[in-house]
Tab-separated table of C-alpha atoms and ligand atoms in Angstrom:
chain	number	residue	atom	x	y	z
A	26	MET	CA	-212.096	-92.319	-63.584
A	27	GLU	CA	-210.458	-88.903	-63.316
A	28	SER	CA	-209.058	-88.904	-66.847
A	29	PHE	CA	-212.389	-90.223	-68.161
A	30	ILE	CA	-214.240	-87.337	-66.487
A	31	ARG	CA	-211.788	-84.635	-67.574
A	32	GLY	CA	-211.930	-85.838	-71.177
A	33	LEU	CA	-215.701	-86.314	-71.348
A	34	PRO	CA	-217.124	-83.603	-73.661
A	35	LYS	CA	-219.709	-81.613	-71.716
A	36	ALA	CA	-221.557	-78.310	-71.378
A	37	GLU	CA	-221.595	-76.141	-68.285
A	38	LEU	CA	-224.915	-74.363	-67.697
A	39	HIS	CA	-224.615	-73.002	-64.175
A	40	VAL	CA	-221.532	-70.964	-63.357
A	41	HIS	CA	-221.473	-67.413	-61.988
A	42	ILE	CA	-218.515	-65.589	-63.499
A	43	GLU	CA	-218.008	-63.651	-60.238
A	44	GLY	CA	-217.787	-67.035	-58.499
A	45	THR	CA	-214.800	-67.996	-60.648
A	46	LEU	CA	-212.673	-65.178	-59.197
A	47	GLU	CA	-209.697	-66.976	-57.670
A	48	PRO	CA	-208.006	-65.303	-54.666
A	49	GLU	CA	-204.769	-64.680	-56.593
A	50	LEU	CA	-206.545	-62.666	-59.312
A	51	MET	CA	-208.677	-60.948	-56.659
A	52	PHE	CA	-205.563	-59.655	-54.887
A	53	GLU	CA	-203.922	-58.658	-58.159
A	54	LEU	CA	-206.960	-56.648	-59.281
A	55	ALA	CA	-207.368	-55.106	-55.822
A	56	ALA	CA	-203.785	-53.831	-55.999
A	57	LYS	CA	-204.211	-52.545	-59.567
A	58	ASN	CA	-207.500	-50.796	-58.798
A	59	ALA	CA	-206.491	-49.573	-55.329
A	60	THR	CA	-209.473	-51.300	-53.724
A	61	THR	CA	-209.417	-53.254	-50.473
A	62	ILE	CA	-210.641	-56.809	-49.933
A	63	GLY	CA	-210.735	-56.897	-46.131
A	64	TYR	CA	-208.345	-59.866	-45.912
A	65	ALA	CA	-204.576	-59.586	-45.591
A	66	SER	CA	-203.517	-62.566	-47.690
A	67	VAL	CA	-204.679	-65.322	-50.029
A	68	GLY	CA	-204.404	-67.728	-47.075
A	69	GLU	CA	-206.560	-65.552	-44.828
A	70	LEU	CA	-209.157	-65.209	-47.562
A	71	HIS	CA	-209.237	-68.971	-48.153
A	72	ALA	CA	-209.723	-69.506	-44.429
A	73	ALA	CA	-212.850	-67.322	-44.601
A	74	TYR	CA	-214.442	-69.714	-47.112
A	75	GLU	CA	-216.386	-71.567	-44.422
A	76	PHE	CA	-220.081	-71.009	-45.031
A	77	SER	CA	-223.096	-72.175	-43.077
A	78	CYS	CA	-225.685	-70.985	-45.597
A	79	LEU	CA	-226.139	-69.165	-48.906
A	80	GLN	CA	-226.173	-65.698	-47.301
A	81	ASP	CA	-222.826	-66.290	-45.547
A	82	PHE	CA	-221.312	-66.986	-48.935
A	83	LEU	CA	-223.062	-64.143	-50.766
A	84	ASP	CA	-221.634	-61.590	-48.310
A	85	ILE	CA	-218.039	-62.584	-49.166
A	86	TYR	CA	-218.829	-63.121	-52.860
A	87	HIS	CA	-220.161	-59.555	-53.275
A	88	GLN	CA	-217.142	-58.198	-51.388
A	89	GLY	CA	-214.777	-60.097	-53.703
A	90	ALA	CA	-216.565	-58.931	-56.864
A	91	ALA	CA	-215.893	-55.309	-55.912
A	92	VAL	CA	-212.326	-55.601	-57.244
A	93	LEU	CA	-213.715	-55.825	-60.791
A	94	GLN	CA	-213.631	-52.308	-62.201
A	95	ASP	CA	-213.100	-52.145	-65.924
A	96	ALA	CA	-213.734	-54.164	-69.098
A	97	ASN	CA	-210.265	-55.668	-68.990
A	98	ASP	CA	-210.859	-57.024	-65.464
A	99	PHE	CA	-213.973	-58.827	-66.726
A	100	TYR	CA	-212.021	-60.019	-69.749
A	101	ARG	CA	-209.272	-61.517	-67.591
A	102	LEU	CA	-211.762	-63.144	-65.209
A	103	THR	CA	-213.690	-64.784	-68.054
A	104	THR	CA	-210.563	-65.844	-69.921
A	105	ALA	CA	-209.282	-67.596	-66.784
A	106	TYR	CA	-212.613	-69.392	-66.302
A	107	LEU	CA	-212.805	-70.551	-69.920
A	108	LYS	CA	-209.257	-71.888	-69.744
A	109	ASN	CA	-210.208	-73.963	-66.686
A	110	ALA	CA	-213.423	-75.086	-68.364
A	111	ALA	CA	-211.528	-76.157	-71.486
A	112	ALA	CA	-209.212	-78.266	-69.290
A	113	ASP	CA	-212.363	-80.186	-68.255
A	114	ASN	CA	-213.330	-80.490	-71.944
A	115	VAL	CA	-216.288	-78.130	-71.557
A	116	ARG	CA	-217.361	-77.608	-75.187
A	117	HIS	CA	-220.135	-75.105	-74.483
A	118	ALA	CA	-220.552	-72.776	-71.483
A	119	GLU	CA	-223.511	-70.581	-70.535
A	120	ILE	CA	-222.138	-68.041	-68.111
A	121	PHE	CA	-224.120	-66.116	-65.492
A	122	PHE	CA	-223.191	-62.591	-64.517
A	123	ASP	CA	-224.664	-60.325	-61.834
A	124	ALA	CA	-224.908	-56.958	-63.619
A	125	GLN	CA	-226.326	-55.162	-60.565
A	126	THR	CA	-223.362	-56.118	-58.364
A	127	HIS	CA	-221.293	-53.963	-60.701
A	128	THR	CA	-223.628	-51.231	-61.935
A	129	ASN	CA	-224.599	-50.466	-58.312
A	130	ARG	CA	-220.902	-49.666	-57.681
A	131	GLY	CA	-220.757	-47.304	-60.654
A	132	VAL	CA	-219.296	-49.732	-63.205
A	133	ALA	CA	-220.957	-49.243	-66.600
A	134	MET	CA	-223.077	-52.075	-68.033
A	135	GLY	CA	-221.056	-51.687	-71.241
A	136	ALA	CA	-217.753	-52.377	-69.473
A	137	VAL	CA	-219.162	-55.576	-67.965
A	138	VAL	CA	-220.763	-56.924	-71.133
A	139	GLU	CA	-217.950	-55.868	-73.462
A	140	GLY	CA	-215.290	-57.475	-71.234
A	141	LEU	CA	-217.216	-60.724	-70.901
A	142	SER	CA	-218.089	-60.863	-74.601
A	143	ALA	CA	-214.560	-60.181	-75.792
A	144	ALA	CA	-213.226	-63.045	-73.659
A	145	CYS	CA	-215.954	-65.355	-74.960
A	146	ALA	CA	-215.215	-64.444	-78.587
A	147	ASN	CA	-211.516	-65.019	-78.042
A	148	ALA	CA	-212.101	-68.417	-76.384
A	149	GLU	CA	-214.408	-69.486	-79.213
A	150	GLU	CA	-211.564	-68.796	-81.618
A	151	GLN	CA	-208.673	-70.134	-79.536
A	152	LEU	CA	-210.286	-73.063	-77.720
A	153	GLY	CA	-213.237	-73.996	-79.940
A	154	ILE	CA	-215.592	-73.641	-76.996
A	155	THR	CA	-218.982	-71.996	-77.628
A	156	THR	CA	-220.484	-69.662	-75.052
A	157	GLY	CA	-223.464	-67.569	-74.056
A	158	LEU	CA	-224.092	-64.900	-71.419
A	159	ILE	CA	-227.040	-64.994	-69.020
A	160	MET	CA	-227.666	-61.891	-66.918
A	161	CYS	CA	-229.018	-62.780	-63.457
A	162	PHE	CA	-231.295	-60.350	-61.635
A	163	LEU	CA	-230.517	-60.071	-57.924
A	164	ARG	CA	-233.663	-61.264	-56.186
A	165	HIS	CA	-232.933	-59.515	-52.869
A	166	LEU	CA	-233.441	-56.248	-54.789
A	167	SER	CA	-236.761	-55.045	-56.201
A	168	GLN	CA	-238.434	-55.849	-59.500
A	169	ASP	CA	-238.192	-52.142	-60.397
A	170	GLU	CA	-234.424	-52.349	-60.051
A	171	ALA	CA	-234.395	-55.509	-62.172
A	172	MET	CA	-236.438	-53.667	-64.828
A	173	THR	CA	-233.962	-50.754	-64.848
A	174	THR	CA	-231.145	-53.268	-65.223
A	175	LEU	CA	-232.906	-54.940	-68.157
A	176	ASP	CA	-233.276	-51.492	-69.790
A	177	GLN	CA	-229.556	-50.872	-69.318
A	178	ALA	CA	-228.751	-54.256	-70.862
A	179	LEU	CA	-231.001	-54.016	-73.930
A	180	PRO	CA	-228.500	-51.972	-75.977
A	181	TYR	CA	-226.328	-55.133	-75.656
A	182	ARG	CA	-229.186	-57.490	-76.523
A	183	GLU	CA	-227.141	-59.243	-79.236
A	184	GLN	CA	-224.492	-60.221	-76.696
A	185	LEU	CA	-227.032	-61.801	-74.333
A	186	LEU	CA	-228.448	-65.306	-74.438
A	187	GLY	CA	-230.880	-64.938	-71.573
A	188	VAL	CA	-231.746	-63.787	-68.083
A	189	GLY	CA	-231.746	-65.605	-64.758
A	190	LEU	CA	-232.578	-65.057	-61.105
A	191	ALA	CA	-229.943	-65.381	-58.354
A	192	SER	CA	-228.894	-64.245	-54.860
A	193	SER	CA	-230.756	-64.700	-51.520
A	194	GLU	CA	-233.609	-67.075	-52.268
A	195	VAL	CA	-235.749	-67.449	-49.146
A	196	GLY	CA	-238.177	-64.536	-48.822
A	197	HIS	CA	-237.677	-63.535	-52.474
A	198	PRO	CA	-239.962	-65.851	-54.466
A	199	PRO	CA	-240.097	-65.919	-58.264
A	200	SER	CA	-243.544	-64.254	-58.074
A	201	LYS	CA	-241.713	-60.998	-57.256
A	202	PHE	CA	-240.299	-60.879	-60.821
A	203	VAL	CA	-243.203	-61.768	-63.121
A	204	GLU	CA	-243.221	-58.565	-65.207
A	205	VAL	CA	-239.479	-58.326	-65.763
A	206	PHE	CA	-239.293	-61.953	-66.910
A	207	ALA	CA	-242.271	-61.380	-69.240
A	208	ARG	CA	-240.460	-58.399	-70.732
A	209	ALA	CA	-237.236	-60.366	-71.163
A	210	ARG	CA	-239.160	-63.174	-72.900
A	211	ALA	CA	-240.816	-60.653	-75.192
A	212	LYS	CA	-237.318	-59.550	-76.235
A	213	GLY	CA	-236.542	-63.133	-77.219
A	214	LEU	CA	-234.224	-63.815	-74.290
A	215	HIS	CA	-234.047	-67.290	-72.787
A	216	THR	CA	-235.045	-67.565	-69.128
A	217	VAL	CA	-233.803	-69.607	-66.185
A	218	ALA	CA	-234.081	-69.162	-62.409
A	219	HIS	CA	-232.474	-70.450	-59.235
A	220	ALA	CA	-235.211	-72.257	-57.308
A	221	GLY	CA	-235.299	-74.954	-54.671
A	222	GLU	CA	-231.693	-74.391	-53.580
A	223	GLU	CA	-232.656	-73.221	-50.065
A	224	GLY	CA	-236.218	-72.238	-50.952
A	225	PRO	CA	-239.242	-74.570	-50.892
A	226	PRO	CA	-240.648	-76.664	-53.770
A	227	GLU	CA	-243.307	-73.975	-54.231
A	228	TYR	CA	-240.611	-71.636	-55.590
A	229	VAL	CA	-239.809	-74.202	-58.291
A	230	ARG	CA	-243.486	-74.264	-59.269
A	231	GLU	CA	-243.629	-70.467	-59.336
A	232	ALA	CA	-240.533	-70.287	-61.535
A	233	LEU	CA	-242.202	-72.641	-64.041
A	234	ASP	CA	-245.765	-71.269	-63.886
A	235	LEU	CA	-245.158	-67.544	-63.388
A	236	LEU	CA	-241.745	-66.899	-64.945
A	237	HIS	CA	-242.063	-69.652	-67.596
A	238	VAL	CA	-238.386	-70.515	-67.231
A	239	GLU	CA	-236.794	-73.114	-69.476
A	240	ARG	CA	-234.474	-74.543	-66.810
A	241	ILE	CA	-234.341	-74.611	-63.022
A	242	ASP	CA	-231.005	-73.858	-61.355
A	243	HIS	CA	-230.410	-76.280	-58.446
A	244	GLY	CA	-233.964	-77.566	-57.858
A	245	ILE	CA	-232.790	-80.041	-55.215
A	246	ARG	CA	-235.653	-79.276	-52.813
A	247	ALA	CA	-238.147	-80.302	-55.507
A	248	MET	CA	-237.405	-83.826	-54.246
A	249	GLU	CA	-239.521	-83.083	-51.159
A	250	ASP	CA	-242.656	-82.961	-53.329
A	251	SER	CA	-243.493	-86.111	-55.297
A	252	GLU	CA	-246.107	-84.398	-57.468
A	253	LEU	CA	-243.558	-81.803	-58.502
A	254	VAL	CA	-241.006	-84.527	-59.244
A	255	ALA	CA	-243.556	-86.231	-61.505
A	256	ARG	CA	-244.153	-82.962	-63.322
A	257	LEU	CA	-240.428	-82.208	-63.755
A	258	ARG	CA	-239.976	-85.692	-65.210
A	259	TYR	CA	-243.021	-85.454	-67.497
A	260	GLU	CA	-242.035	-82.011	-68.796
A	261	ALA	CA	-238.329	-82.979	-68.905
A	262	VAL	CA	-237.391	-79.721	-67.179
A	263	PRO	CA	-233.594	-79.477	-67.024
A	264	LEU	CA	-232.120	-79.009	-63.549
A	265	THR	CA	-228.631	-77.555	-63.220
A	266	VAL	CA	-227.368	-79.255	-60.074
A	267	CYS	CA	-224.197	-78.121	-58.288
A	268	PRO	CA	-223.138	-80.812	-55.789
A	269	LEU	CA	-220.031	-79.210	-54.222
A	270	SER	CA	-221.916	-75.917	-53.827
A	271	ASN	CA	-224.796	-77.606	-51.985
A	272	VAL	CA	-222.397	-79.217	-49.506
A	273	LYS	CA	-220.311	-76.046	-49.029
A	274	LEU	CA	-223.434	-73.974	-48.307
A	275	GLY	CA	-224.961	-76.569	-45.993
A	276	ALA	CA	-228.003	-77.344	-48.158
A	277	VAL	CA	-226.864	-80.992	-48.144
A	278	ALA	CA	-224.742	-82.637	-45.413
A	279	SER	CA	-222.306	-84.462	-47.699
A	280	ILE	CA	-221.835	-85.598	-51.293
A	281	ALA	CA	-222.787	-89.131	-50.185
A	282	GLU	CA	-226.159	-87.766	-49.034
A	283	HIS	CA	-226.761	-85.584	-52.080
A	284	PRO	CA	-230.130	-86.146	-53.813
A	285	LEU	CA	-228.535	-86.225	-57.289
A	286	PRO	CA	-228.585	-90.054	-57.569
A	287	ALA	CA	-232.265	-90.124	-56.569
A	288	MET	CA	-233.029	-87.346	-59.060
A	289	PHE	CA	-231.252	-89.273	-61.803
A	290	GLU	CA	-232.923	-92.574	-60.925
A	291	GLN	CA	-236.333	-90.923	-60.938
A	292	GLY	CA	-235.757	-89.843	-64.508
A	293	LEU	CA	-235.180	-86.118	-64.018
A	294	MET	CA	-233.107	-84.273	-66.596
A	295	VAL	CA	-230.191	-83.487	-64.311
A	296	THR	CA	-226.892	-81.859	-65.233
A	297	ILE	CA	-223.706	-81.341	-63.180
A	298	ASN	CA	-222.246	-77.839	-62.757
A	299	SER	CA	-219.855	-75.835	-60.589
A	300	ASP	CA	-221.846	-72.700	-59.516
A	301	ASP	CA	-218.967	-70.720	-57.910
A	302	PRO	CA	-215.872	-72.876	-58.400
A	303	ALA	CA	-213.331	-70.484	-56.834
A	304	TYR	CA	-215.299	-70.570	-53.573
A	305	PHE	CA	-216.553	-74.158	-53.444
A	306	GLY	CA	-213.418	-76.173	-54.065
A	307	GLY	CA	-213.717	-77.210	-57.667
A	308	TYR	CA	-214.609	-76.671	-61.292
A	309	VAL	CA	-217.149	-78.734	-63.198
A	310	GLY	CA	-214.880	-81.779	-63.594
A	311	ASP	CA	-214.299	-81.789	-59.836
A	312	ASN	CA	-218.075	-81.885	-59.336
A	313	TYR	CA	-218.375	-84.922	-61.646
A	314	LEU	CA	-215.449	-86.513	-59.804
A	315	ALA	CA	-216.958	-85.879	-56.359
A	316	VAL	CA	-220.261	-87.549	-57.240
A	317	ALA	CA	-218.491	-90.419	-59.016
A	318	GLY	CA	-216.418	-91.058	-55.898
A	319	ASP	CA	-219.072	-90.689	-53.229
A	320	THR	CA	-222.360	-91.718	-54.833
A	321	GLY	CA	-221.284	-94.525	-57.121
A	322	PHE	CA	-222.318	-93.062	-60.483
A	323	ASP	CA	-220.659	-95.132	-63.213
A	324	LYS	CA	-219.255	-93.911	-66.528
A	325	GLU	CA	-222.539	-94.538	-68.362
A	326	ALA	CA	-224.489	-92.401	-65.896
A	327	LEU	CA	-221.906	-89.608	-66.035
A	328	THR	CA	-222.016	-89.736	-69.839
A	329	GLU	CA	-225.798	-89.489	-69.756
A	330	MET	CA	-225.587	-86.392	-67.575
A	331	ALA	CA	-223.037	-84.884	-69.973
A	332	ARG	CA	-225.499	-85.552	-72.816
A	333	ASN	CA	-228.218	-83.898	-70.740
A	334	SER	CA	-226.028	-80.817	-70.347
A	335	VAL	CA	-225.714	-80.450	-74.113
A	336	GLU	CA	-229.405	-81.127	-74.720
A	337	ALA	CA	-230.489	-78.666	-71.999
A	338	SER	CA	-228.250	-75.908	-73.360
A	339	PHE	CA	-229.436	-73.064	-75.563
A	340	ALA	CA	-226.840	-73.907	-78.225
A	341	SER	CA	-228.020	-74.176	-81.834
A	342	ALA	CA	-229.281	-77.547	-83.066
A	343	ASP	CA	-226.166	-77.821	-85.209
A	344	ARG	CA	-223.812	-77.117	-82.324
A	345	LYS	CA	-225.677	-79.583	-80.091
A	346	SER	CA	-225.415	-82.366	-82.650
A	347	ARG	CA	-221.685	-81.727	-83.075
A	348	ILE	CA	-221.059	-82.020	-79.329
A	349	HIS	CA	-223.320	-85.088	-79.110
A	350	ALA	CA	-221.180	-86.634	-81.863
A	351	GLU	CA	-218.052	-85.858	-79.829
A	352	ILE	CA	-219.625	-87.609	-76.830
A	353	ASP	CA	-220.571	-90.596	-79.020
A	354	GLY	CA	-216.995	-90.843	-80.277
A	355	TYR	CA	-215.617	-90.560	-76.769
A	356	ALA	CA	-217.980	-93.220	-75.400
A	357	ALA	CA	-217.122	-95.558	-78.298
A	358	SER	CA	-213.372	-95.178	-77.753
A	359	GLU	CA	-213.867	-95.817	-74.017
A	360	ALA	CA	-215.890	-98.953	-74.780
A	361	GLY	CA	-213.139	-100.145	-77.158
A	362	ARG	CA	-210.552	-99.705	-74.425
A	363	ARG	CA	-212.398	-101.960	-71.979
B	421	LIG	N1	-225.056	-66.284	-56.803
B	421	LIG	C1	-223.876	-66.928	-56.884
B	421	LIG	N2	-223.990	-68.176	-56.428
B	421	LIG	C2	-225.264	-68.345	-56.055
B	421	LIG	C3	-226.010	-69.425	-55.513
B	421	LIG	N3	-225.454	-70.601	-55.237
B	421	LIG	N4	-227.315	-69.225	-55.241
B	421	LIG	C4	-227.887	-68.052	-55.489
B	421	LIG	N5	-227.243	-67.017	-56.004
B	421	LIG	C5	-225.935	-67.162	-56.286
B	422	LIG	ZN1	-225.938	-70.441	-58.806
C-alpha cells in the first residue's frame, strides 16, 4: 500500500508553507538571522509539538515563522516542501502563505512573494510539478488589516492564484471578511476559506453564501448538519481534509474515528492534504497512508480522492486532463499487476 500511495499522482490543495518549516531548517535560519526560537534544540522543539487545540499550535507556528527574514529564506522553505511533495508524486500544489505573519514583523511583501514564486518556478522546471500561491488572511486580525494586506499584494497579482482565510477560527466567522473577499474576487483571484475545522457548520454556510468561496478547507464539522451535507454534495463543493492535523489538534480523537470515510460515502468531494506537515507528523502521502491503515479505504477509494484533488484544483483544463491521464495510466498498471 505504501508504494501505491507514494506513486499515486495527486494534487495538494491545503498546505501552509510556514507549516512545512522543519526544525532543522528553523534552527539554521535562526542562527543565520540571529533570531531566537525559544527552544534549545531540535529535540526540545519536537517535544513541544503536543497540542490540545488549534490555538496551542498557532502560538508555536507563529513563533517558528519568525525565523523567515528574506526572500532566500522563503525560497529555501518552499524548495524543501516541493521536494517532499514530489517524493509523494504531487503533480500540482496550491500553497498557502500567511503574508501578515511576515509583514507585521517588517518583512516586505515583495520578499515573501518573490521567494515563494522563484522556488515554484524552479520546481516547475526541475520537477515538472505545477504550483499556485494562495494568500491567507489571518482571521484573528481585522478586515481593515486584511484589506491593507490585499493592497500590498496587488502589485504581485500575477504571482497569486487566490486568497484564503486561516488562523483562529472560533469567534472569527467568515462574515467578518465579506468586503475583502468581494474585492479579491473582483480582481479575478480564486477564493477558499478554512471553515468547520473547530468552528460550527454555520461558518461553512457563511463561507459559501457570504464569501462565495470555491472550496472549503477542512469542513469536517459540516457533518453535524445533514442539510448542509446535502447541499455540499449537491453543489459538489470540494473539501480539503487534513486527517493527521485534525487528530494532532484534537478536533478528532483518532484517525479511526475521523469523519473522512463518512464524508466520502455520503458523496462529498473530499480530498486528502497535509495542512502543516512539519508539525503534524507527515506530508500528504503520510495522510493517505494513515487513513488507508486506520479507516480501511482501499486503492480505488484513494484513487478517487486523488482524482478529486486534481478536479478541485485551480489548474488549467489542460493541466488537469494531463494529470488525470497520469492517474488513469497508474490505475491501469496497478490493475495489470493484480
Ligand atoms: N494556519 C496554519 N494551519 C492552520 C489550521 N490548521 N487552521 C487554521 N489556520 C491555520
Ligand atoms: Zn490549514
